[in-house]
């Protein structure tokens, strides 16, 4: 089992509603993009930490390995500039009832920087769609998420 970190922003609501994460295979300029190619590493049973607007909003368990898929139908303005040919993973989302504001954890993430994780040396999330995340970062953030929740729905993780 692996854990990944995704920056969804514009696509979060629609991908949540459709139970998936999706990315184009290539960037707009036709070049491979690390944030997109990381999708190919995802396997059934992996965890994904979902970030939107610089906050952890959900956690999911993947239901499928990554597979080739055309771009889902997005609302007007969301994803219109992306290529149609992409990668998809079906997921089972659990939305947090209290989002984890990553700004509140910047100091810890900066002090525990790892180049192999989803965060920069300044403690901010990397500007890419899908990222690998170190176990240390994942465990820290998951612990913080669980402590913030008013319900116990995250105990299954």
Short mmCIF file of N, CA and C in Angstrom, two decimals, residues 10 25-26 30 38 41 52 63 78 100 108 121 127-128 132 139 148:
data_model
loop_
_atom_site.label_atom_id
_atom_site.label_comp_id
_atom_site.label_asym_id
_atom_site.label_seq_id
_atom_site.Cartn_x
_atom_site.Cartn_y
_atom_site.Cartn_z
N UNK A 10 -9.61 23.14 -8.70
CA UNK A 10 -10.76 23.31 -9.58
C UNK A 10 -11.57 22.03 -9.80
N UNK A 25 -2.63 12.91 -19.72
CA UNK A 25 -1.33 12.24 -19.78
C UNK A 25 -0.21 13.25 -20.01
N UNK A 26 -0.51 14.32 -20.73
CA UNK A 26 0.50 15.32 -21.06
C UNK A 26 0.03 16.71 -20.66
N UNK A 30 2.22 19.60 -24.41
CA UNK A 30 2.52 18.32 -25.02
C UNK A 30 3.66 17.55 -24.36
N UNK A 38 2.76 10.53 -12.14
CA UNK A 38 2.69 9.88 -10.83
C UNK A 38 1.40 9.07 -10.70
N UNK A 41 1.48 5.21 -10.87
CA UNK A 41 2.00 4.43 -9.75
C UNK A 41 0.89 3.95 -8.80
N UNK A 52 -7.54 20.73 -1.42
CA UNK A 52 -8.23 21.72 -2.25
C UNK A 52 -8.15 23.04 -1.50
N UNK A 63 -10.11 2.23 -5.50
CA UNK A 63 -10.86 1.03 -5.84
C UNK A 63 -10.29 0.33 -7.07
N UNK A 78 -14.12 23.97 -15.98
CA UNK A 78 -13.25 23.06 -15.24
C UNK A 78 -12.66 22.05 -16.20
N UNK A 100 -8.21 20.25 7.15
CA UNK A 100 -6.91 20.53 7.76
C UNK A 100 -6.25 21.65 6.96
N UNK A 108 6.06 22.69 10.76
CA UNK A 108 6.42 21.28 10.91
C UNK A 108 6.88 20.69 9.57
N UNK A 121 10.63 22.84 0.43
CA UNK A 121 11.47 23.13 1.59
C UNK A 121 10.90 24.27 2.43
N UNK A 127 3.48 22.45 -6.41
CA UNK A 127 2.50 22.83 -7.41
C UNK A 127 2.46 21.77 -8.51
N UNK A 128 1.90 20.62 -8.17
CA UNK A 128 1.67 19.57 -9.15
C UNK A 128 0.43 18.80 -8.72
N UNK A 132 3.84 11.94 -4.67
CA UNK A 132 4.13 10.95 -3.65
C UNK A 132 4.27 11.72 -2.34
N UNK A 139 1.63 10.23 7.90
CA UNK A 139 1.19 9.89 9.26
C UNK A 139 0.91 11.14 10.09
N UNK A 148 -8.91 16.53 14.46
CA UNK A 148 -9.80 17.67 14.19
C UNK A 148 -11.26 17.28 14.01
#
